[in-house]
PDB file of C-alpha atoms in Angstrom:
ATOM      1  CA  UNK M   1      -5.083 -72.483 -30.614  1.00  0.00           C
ATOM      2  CA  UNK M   2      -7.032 -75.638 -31.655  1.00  0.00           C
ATOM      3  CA  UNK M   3      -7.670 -78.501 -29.276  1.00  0.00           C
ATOM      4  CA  UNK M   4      -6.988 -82.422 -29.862  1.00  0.00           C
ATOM      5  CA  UNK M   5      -9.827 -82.607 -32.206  1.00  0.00           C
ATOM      6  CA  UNK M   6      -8.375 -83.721 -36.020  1.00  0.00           C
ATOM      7  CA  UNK M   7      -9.369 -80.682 -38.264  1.00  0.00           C
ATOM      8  CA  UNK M   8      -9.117 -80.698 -41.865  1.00  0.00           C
ATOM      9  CA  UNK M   9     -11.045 -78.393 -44.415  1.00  0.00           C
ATOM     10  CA  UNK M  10     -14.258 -79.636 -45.326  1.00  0.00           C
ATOM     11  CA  UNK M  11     -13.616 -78.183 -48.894  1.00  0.00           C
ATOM     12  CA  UNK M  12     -11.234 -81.011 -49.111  1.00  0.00           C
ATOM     13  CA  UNK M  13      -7.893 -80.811 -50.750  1.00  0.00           C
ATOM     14  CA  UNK M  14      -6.051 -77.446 -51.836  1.00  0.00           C
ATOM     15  CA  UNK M  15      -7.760 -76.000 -54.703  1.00  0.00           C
ATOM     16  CA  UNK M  16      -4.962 -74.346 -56.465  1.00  0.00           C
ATOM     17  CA  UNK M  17      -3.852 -74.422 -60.524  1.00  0.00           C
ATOM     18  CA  UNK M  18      -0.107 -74.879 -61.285  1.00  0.00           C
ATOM     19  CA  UNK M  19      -0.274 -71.392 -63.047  1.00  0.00           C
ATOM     20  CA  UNK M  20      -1.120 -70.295 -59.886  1.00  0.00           C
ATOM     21  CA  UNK M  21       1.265 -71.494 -57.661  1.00  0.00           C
ATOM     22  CA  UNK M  22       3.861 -70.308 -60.550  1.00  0.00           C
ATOM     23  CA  UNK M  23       2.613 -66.544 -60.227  1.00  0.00           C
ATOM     24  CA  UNK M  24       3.312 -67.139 -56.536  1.00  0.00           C
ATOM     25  CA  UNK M  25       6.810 -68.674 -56.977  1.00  0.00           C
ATOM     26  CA  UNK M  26       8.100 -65.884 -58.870  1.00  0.00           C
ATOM     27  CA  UNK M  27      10.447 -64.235 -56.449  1.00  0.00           C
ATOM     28  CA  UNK M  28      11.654 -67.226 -56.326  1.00  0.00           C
ATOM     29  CA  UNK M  29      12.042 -68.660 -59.856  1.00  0.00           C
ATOM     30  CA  UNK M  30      15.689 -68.403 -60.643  1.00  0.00           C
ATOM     31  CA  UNK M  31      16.674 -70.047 -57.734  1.00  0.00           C
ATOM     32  CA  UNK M  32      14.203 -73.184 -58.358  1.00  0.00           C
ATOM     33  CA  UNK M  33      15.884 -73.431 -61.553  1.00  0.00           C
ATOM     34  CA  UNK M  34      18.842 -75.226 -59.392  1.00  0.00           C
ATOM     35  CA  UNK M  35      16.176 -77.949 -58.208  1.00  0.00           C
ATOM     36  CA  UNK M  36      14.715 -80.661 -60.125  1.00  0.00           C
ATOM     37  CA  UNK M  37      12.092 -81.790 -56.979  1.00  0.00           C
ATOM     38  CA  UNK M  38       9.951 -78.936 -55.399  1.00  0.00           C
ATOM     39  CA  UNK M  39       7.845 -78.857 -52.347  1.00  0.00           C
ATOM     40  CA  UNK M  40       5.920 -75.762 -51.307  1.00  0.00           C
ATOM     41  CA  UNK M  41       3.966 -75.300 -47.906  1.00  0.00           C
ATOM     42  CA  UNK M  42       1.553 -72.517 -48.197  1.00  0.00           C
ATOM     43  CA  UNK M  43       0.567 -71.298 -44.130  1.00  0.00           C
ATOM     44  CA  UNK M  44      -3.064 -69.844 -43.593  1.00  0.00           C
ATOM     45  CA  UNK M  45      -4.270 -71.621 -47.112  1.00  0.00           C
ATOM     46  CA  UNK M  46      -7.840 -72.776 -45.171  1.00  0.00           C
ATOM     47  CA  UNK M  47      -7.857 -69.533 -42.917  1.00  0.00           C
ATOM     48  CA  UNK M  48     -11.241 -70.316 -41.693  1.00  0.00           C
ATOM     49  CA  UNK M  49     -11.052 -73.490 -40.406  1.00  0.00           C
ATOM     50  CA  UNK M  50      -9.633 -72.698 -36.860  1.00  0.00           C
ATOM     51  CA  UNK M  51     -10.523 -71.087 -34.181  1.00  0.00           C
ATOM     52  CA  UNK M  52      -9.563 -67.537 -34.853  1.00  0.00           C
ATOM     53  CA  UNK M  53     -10.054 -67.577 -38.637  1.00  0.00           C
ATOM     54  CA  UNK M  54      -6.839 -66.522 -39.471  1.00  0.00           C
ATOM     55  CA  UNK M  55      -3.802 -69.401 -39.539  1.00  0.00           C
ATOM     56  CA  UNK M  56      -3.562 -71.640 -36.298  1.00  0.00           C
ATOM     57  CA  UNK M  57      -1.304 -73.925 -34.554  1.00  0.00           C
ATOM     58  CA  UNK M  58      -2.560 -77.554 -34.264  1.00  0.00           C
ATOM     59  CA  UNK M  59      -5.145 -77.084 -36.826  1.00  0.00           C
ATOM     60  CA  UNK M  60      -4.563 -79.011 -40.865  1.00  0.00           C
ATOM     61  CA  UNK M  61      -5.375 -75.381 -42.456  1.00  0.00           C
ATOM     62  CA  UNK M  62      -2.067 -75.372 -44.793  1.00  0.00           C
ATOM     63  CA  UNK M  63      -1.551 -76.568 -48.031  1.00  0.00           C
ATOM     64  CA  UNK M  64       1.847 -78.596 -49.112  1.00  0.00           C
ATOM     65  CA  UNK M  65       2.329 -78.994 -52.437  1.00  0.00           C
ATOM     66  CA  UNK M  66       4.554 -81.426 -54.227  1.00  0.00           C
ATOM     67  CA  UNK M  67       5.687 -80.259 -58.161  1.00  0.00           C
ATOM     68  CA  UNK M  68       8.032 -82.402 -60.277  1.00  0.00           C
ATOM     69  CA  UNK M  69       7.898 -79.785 -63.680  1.00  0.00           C
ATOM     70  CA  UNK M  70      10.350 -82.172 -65.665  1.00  0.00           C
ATOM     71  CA  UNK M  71       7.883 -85.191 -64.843  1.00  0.00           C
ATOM     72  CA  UNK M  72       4.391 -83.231 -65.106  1.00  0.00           C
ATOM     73  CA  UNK M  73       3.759 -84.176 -61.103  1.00  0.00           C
ATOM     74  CA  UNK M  74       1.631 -81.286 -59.244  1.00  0.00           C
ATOM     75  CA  UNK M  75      -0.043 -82.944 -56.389  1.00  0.00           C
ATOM     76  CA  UNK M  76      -1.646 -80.954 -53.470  1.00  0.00           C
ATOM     77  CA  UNK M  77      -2.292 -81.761 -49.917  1.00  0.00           C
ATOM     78  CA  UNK M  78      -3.531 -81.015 -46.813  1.00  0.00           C
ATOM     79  CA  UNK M  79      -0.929 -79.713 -44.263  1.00  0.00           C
ATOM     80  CA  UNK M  80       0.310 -78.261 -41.266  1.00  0.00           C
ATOM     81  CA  UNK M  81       3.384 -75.332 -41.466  1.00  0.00           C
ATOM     82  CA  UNK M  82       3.468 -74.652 -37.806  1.00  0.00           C
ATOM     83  CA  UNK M  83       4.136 -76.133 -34.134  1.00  0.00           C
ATOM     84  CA  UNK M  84       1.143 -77.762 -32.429  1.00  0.00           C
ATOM     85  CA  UNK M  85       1.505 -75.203 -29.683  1.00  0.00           C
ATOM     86  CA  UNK M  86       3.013 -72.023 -28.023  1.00  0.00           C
ATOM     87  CA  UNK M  87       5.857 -72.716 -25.963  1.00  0.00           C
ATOM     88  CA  UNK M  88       7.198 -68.676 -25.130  1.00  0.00           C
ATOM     89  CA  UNK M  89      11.040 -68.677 -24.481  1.00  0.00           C
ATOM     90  CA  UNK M  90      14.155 -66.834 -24.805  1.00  0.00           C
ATOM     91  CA  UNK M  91      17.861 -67.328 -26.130  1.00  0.00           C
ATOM     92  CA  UNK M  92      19.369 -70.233 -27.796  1.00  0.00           C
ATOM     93  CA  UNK M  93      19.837 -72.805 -25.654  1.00  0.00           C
ATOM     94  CA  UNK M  94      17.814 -76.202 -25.287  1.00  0.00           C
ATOM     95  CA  UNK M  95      16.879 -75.005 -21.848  1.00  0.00           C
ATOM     96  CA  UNK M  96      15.497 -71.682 -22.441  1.00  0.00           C
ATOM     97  CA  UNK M  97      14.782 -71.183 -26.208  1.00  0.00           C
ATOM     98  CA  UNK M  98      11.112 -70.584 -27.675  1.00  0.00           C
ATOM     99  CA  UNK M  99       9.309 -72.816 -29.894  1.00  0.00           C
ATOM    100  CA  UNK M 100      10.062 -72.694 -33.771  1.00  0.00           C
ATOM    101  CA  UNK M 101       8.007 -71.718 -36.655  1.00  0.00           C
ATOM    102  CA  UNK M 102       9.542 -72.029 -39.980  1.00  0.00           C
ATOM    103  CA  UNK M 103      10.309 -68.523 -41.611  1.00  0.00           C
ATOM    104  CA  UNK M 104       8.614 -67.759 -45.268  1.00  0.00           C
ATOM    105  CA  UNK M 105      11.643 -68.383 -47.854  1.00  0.00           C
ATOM    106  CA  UNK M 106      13.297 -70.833 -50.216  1.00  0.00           C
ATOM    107  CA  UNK M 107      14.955 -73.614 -47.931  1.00  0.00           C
ATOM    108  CA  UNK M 108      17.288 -75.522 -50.015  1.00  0.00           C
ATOM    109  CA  UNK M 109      17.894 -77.894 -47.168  1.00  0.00           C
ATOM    110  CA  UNK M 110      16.243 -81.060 -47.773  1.00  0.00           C
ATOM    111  CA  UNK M 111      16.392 -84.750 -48.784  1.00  0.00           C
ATOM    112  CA  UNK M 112      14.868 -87.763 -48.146  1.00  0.00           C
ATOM    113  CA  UNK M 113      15.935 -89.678 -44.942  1.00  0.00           C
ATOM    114  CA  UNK M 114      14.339 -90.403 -41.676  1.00  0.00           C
ATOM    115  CA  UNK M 115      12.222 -88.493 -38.729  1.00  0.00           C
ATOM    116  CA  UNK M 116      13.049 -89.943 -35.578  1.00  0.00           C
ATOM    117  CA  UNK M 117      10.414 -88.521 -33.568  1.00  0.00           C
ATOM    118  CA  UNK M 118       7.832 -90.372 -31.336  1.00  0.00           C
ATOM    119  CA  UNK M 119       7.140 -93.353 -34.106  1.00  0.00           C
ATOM    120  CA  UNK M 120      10.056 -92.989 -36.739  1.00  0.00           C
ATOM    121  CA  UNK M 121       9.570 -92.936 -39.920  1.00  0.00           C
ATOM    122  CA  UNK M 122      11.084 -92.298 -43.441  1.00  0.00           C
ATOM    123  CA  UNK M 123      10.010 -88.355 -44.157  1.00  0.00           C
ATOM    124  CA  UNK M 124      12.264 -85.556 -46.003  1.00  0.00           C
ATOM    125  CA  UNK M 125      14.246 -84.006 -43.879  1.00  0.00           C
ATOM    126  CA  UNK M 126      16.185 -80.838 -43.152  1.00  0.00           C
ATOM    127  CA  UNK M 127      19.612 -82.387 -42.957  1.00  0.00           C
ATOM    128  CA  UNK M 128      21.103 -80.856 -46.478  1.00  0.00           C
ATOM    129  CA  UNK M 129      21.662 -77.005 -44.791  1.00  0.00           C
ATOM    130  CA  UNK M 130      20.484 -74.659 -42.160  1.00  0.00           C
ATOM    131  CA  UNK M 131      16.937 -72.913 -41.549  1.00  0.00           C
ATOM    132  CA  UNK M 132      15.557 -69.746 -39.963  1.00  0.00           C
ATOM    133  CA  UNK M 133      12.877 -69.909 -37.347  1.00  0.00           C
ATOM    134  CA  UNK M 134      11.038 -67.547 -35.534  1.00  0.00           C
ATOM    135  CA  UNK M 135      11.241 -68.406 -32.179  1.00  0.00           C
ATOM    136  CA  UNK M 136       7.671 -67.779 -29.225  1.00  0.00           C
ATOM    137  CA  UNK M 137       8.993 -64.702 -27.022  1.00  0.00           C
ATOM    138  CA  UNK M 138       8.058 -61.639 -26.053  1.00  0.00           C
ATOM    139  CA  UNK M 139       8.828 -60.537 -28.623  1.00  0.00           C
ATOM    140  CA  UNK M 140       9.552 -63.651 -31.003  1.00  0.00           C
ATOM    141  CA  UNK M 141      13.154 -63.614 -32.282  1.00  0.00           C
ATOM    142  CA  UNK M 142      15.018 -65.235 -34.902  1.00  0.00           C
ATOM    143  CA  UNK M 143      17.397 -68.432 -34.443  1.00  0.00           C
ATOM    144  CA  UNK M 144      19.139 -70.059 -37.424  1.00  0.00           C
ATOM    145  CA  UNK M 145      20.648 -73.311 -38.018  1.00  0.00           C
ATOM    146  CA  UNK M 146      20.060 -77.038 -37.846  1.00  0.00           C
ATOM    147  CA  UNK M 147      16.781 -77.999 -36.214  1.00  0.00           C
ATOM    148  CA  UNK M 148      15.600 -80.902 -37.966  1.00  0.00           C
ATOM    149  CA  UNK M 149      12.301 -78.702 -39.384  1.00  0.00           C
ATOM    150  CA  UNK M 150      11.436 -82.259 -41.285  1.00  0.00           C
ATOM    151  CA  UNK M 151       8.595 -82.228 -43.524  1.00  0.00           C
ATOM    152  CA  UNK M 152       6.754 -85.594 -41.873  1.00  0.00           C
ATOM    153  CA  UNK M 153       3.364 -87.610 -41.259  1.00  0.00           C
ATOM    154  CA  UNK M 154       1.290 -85.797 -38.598  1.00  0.00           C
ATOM    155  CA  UNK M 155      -1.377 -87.159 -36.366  1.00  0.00           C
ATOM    156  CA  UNK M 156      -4.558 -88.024 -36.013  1.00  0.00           C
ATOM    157  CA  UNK M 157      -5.209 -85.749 -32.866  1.00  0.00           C
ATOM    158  CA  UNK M 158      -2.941 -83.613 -33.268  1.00  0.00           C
ATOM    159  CA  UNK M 159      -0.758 -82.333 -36.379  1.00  0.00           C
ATOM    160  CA  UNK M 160       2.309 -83.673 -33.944  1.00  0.00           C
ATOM    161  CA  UNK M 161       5.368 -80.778 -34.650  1.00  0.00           C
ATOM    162  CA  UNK M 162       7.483 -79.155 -32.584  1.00  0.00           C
ATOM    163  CA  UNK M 163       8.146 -76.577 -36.024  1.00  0.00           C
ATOM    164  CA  UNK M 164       8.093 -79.383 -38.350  1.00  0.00           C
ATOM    165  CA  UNK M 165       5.790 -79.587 -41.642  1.00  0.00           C
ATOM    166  CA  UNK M 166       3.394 -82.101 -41.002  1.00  0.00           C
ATOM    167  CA  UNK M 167       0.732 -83.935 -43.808  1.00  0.00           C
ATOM    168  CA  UNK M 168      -2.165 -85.566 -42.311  1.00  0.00           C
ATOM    169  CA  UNK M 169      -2.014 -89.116 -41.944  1.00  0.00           C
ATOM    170  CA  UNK M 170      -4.539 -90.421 -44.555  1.00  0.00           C
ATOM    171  CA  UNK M 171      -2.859 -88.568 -47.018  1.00  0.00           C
ATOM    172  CA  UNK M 172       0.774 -89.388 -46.147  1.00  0.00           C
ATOM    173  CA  UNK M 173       1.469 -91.966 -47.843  1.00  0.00           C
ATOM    174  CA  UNK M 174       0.204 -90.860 -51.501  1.00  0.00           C
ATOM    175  CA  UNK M 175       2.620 -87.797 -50.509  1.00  0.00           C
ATOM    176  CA  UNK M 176       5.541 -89.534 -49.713  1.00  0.00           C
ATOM    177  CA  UNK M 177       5.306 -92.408 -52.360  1.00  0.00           C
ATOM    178  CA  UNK M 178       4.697 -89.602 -54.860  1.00  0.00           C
ATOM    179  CA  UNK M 179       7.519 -87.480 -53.880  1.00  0.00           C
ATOM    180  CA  UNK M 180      10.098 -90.718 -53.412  1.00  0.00           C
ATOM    181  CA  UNK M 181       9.058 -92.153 -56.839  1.00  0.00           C
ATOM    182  CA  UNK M 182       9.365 -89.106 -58.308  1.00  0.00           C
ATOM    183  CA  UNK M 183      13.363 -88.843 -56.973  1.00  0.00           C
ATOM    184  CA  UNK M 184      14.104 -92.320 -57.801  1.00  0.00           C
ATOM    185  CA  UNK M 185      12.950 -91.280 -61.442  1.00  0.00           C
ATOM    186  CA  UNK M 186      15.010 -88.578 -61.363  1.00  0.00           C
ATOM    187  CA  UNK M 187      18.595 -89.556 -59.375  1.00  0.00           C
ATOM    188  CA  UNK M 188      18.252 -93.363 -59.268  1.00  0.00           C
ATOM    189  CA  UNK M 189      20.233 -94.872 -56.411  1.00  0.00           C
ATOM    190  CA  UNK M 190      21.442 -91.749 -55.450  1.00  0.00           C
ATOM    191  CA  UNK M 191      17.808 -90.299 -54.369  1.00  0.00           C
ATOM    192  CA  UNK M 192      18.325 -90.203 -51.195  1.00  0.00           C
ATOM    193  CA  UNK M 193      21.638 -87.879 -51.541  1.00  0.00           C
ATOM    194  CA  UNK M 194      20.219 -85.078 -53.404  1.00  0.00           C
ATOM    195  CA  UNK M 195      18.954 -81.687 -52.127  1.00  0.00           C
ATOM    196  CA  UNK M 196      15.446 -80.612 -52.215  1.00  0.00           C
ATOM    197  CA  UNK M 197      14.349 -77.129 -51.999  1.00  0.00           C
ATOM    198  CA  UNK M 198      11.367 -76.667 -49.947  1.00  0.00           C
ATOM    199  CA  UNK M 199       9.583 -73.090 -50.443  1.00  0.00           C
ATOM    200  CA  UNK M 200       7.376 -72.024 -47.093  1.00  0.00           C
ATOM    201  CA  UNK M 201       4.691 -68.667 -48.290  1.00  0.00           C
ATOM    202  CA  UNK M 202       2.233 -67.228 -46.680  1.00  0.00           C
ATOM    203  CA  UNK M 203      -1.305 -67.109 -48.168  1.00  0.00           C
ATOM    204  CA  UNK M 204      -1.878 -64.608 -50.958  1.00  0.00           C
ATOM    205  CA  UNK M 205      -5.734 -64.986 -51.520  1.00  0.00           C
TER     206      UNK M 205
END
């Protein structure tokens, strides 16, 4: 795992076309049909940035992606898909259980509202359905419901989640302006109400 050194790829931002990302989506195409506002985290996207040049924790090597077909938006991003750091546990319980990394899928769980973490802060949010996480244990195991997995501004240090998706903070803003634009565009007053489906893949390259 990455120390508390701020690491982002020195290629920059994501290189990756929308036709792409489309090829990528397929498996999940019908059901984005549902969605008007798209956001897809891609884990491992800068796999040689950390430490063991495959995908790390605390380490910006993700890509999240924000595409808006109906309004031609396909902005990419640095990111982080995965906790800061290993925390091994076992069962369910806030006492026990492991730390949480976001399963690959289609999560149509989101909207926009507000992480209140260490410095609050209006983010998009898992509060619009459940999630399944893979929880640190020997082995890792599976735990699904409501976890508040929000997709928020990381830090400067350190890409600050406990299983949350995390954008770097130079680049947070743009993001989040982008995306809550975008929504207002789409759902006027009621932006804040509507589900967004957030798709989490692994790295195909």
């Amino acid at each position: 795992m990455a120390g508390s050194v701020h690491i982002l790829p020195q290629a920059g931002r994501p290189d990756i076309s929308a036709e792409t990302l489309e090829a990528w989506l397929a498996p999940h195409k019908e059901e984005l049909q549902k969605f008007q506002l798209w956001i897809v985290g891609i884990r491992g996207f800068f796999p040689a940035i950390g430490p063991s040049g495959q995908n790390d924790r605390n380490v910006y090597d993700d890509a999240i992606i924000l595409r808006v077909p109906s309004l031609n938006i396909f902005a990419a991003f640095n990111g982080n898909t995965d906790p800061s750091r290993i925390y091994k546990g076992f069962g369910k319980s806030e006492q026990t259980k492991g730390m949480a990394v976001l399963k690959t899928g289609l999560w149509p769980a989101y909207r926009f509202d507000r992480h209140n973490g260490n410095q609050p802060h209006e983010a998009i949010c898992q509060r619009a359905g459940t999630v399944t996480v893979i929880r640190d244990g020997d082995p890792p195991y599976p735990d699904t419901g409501n976890f508040g997995i929000n997709i928020h501004r990381g830090g400067y240090t350190k890409t600050s989640s406990l299983g949350c998706q995390t954008i770097p903070p130079e680049q947070w803003d743009e993001f989040y302006y982008q995306a809550s634009d975008a929504a207002k565009k789409l759902w006027g007053s009621a932006w804040k109400s509507k589900a967004i489906a957030y798709v989490l893949l692994e790295n195909k390259a």
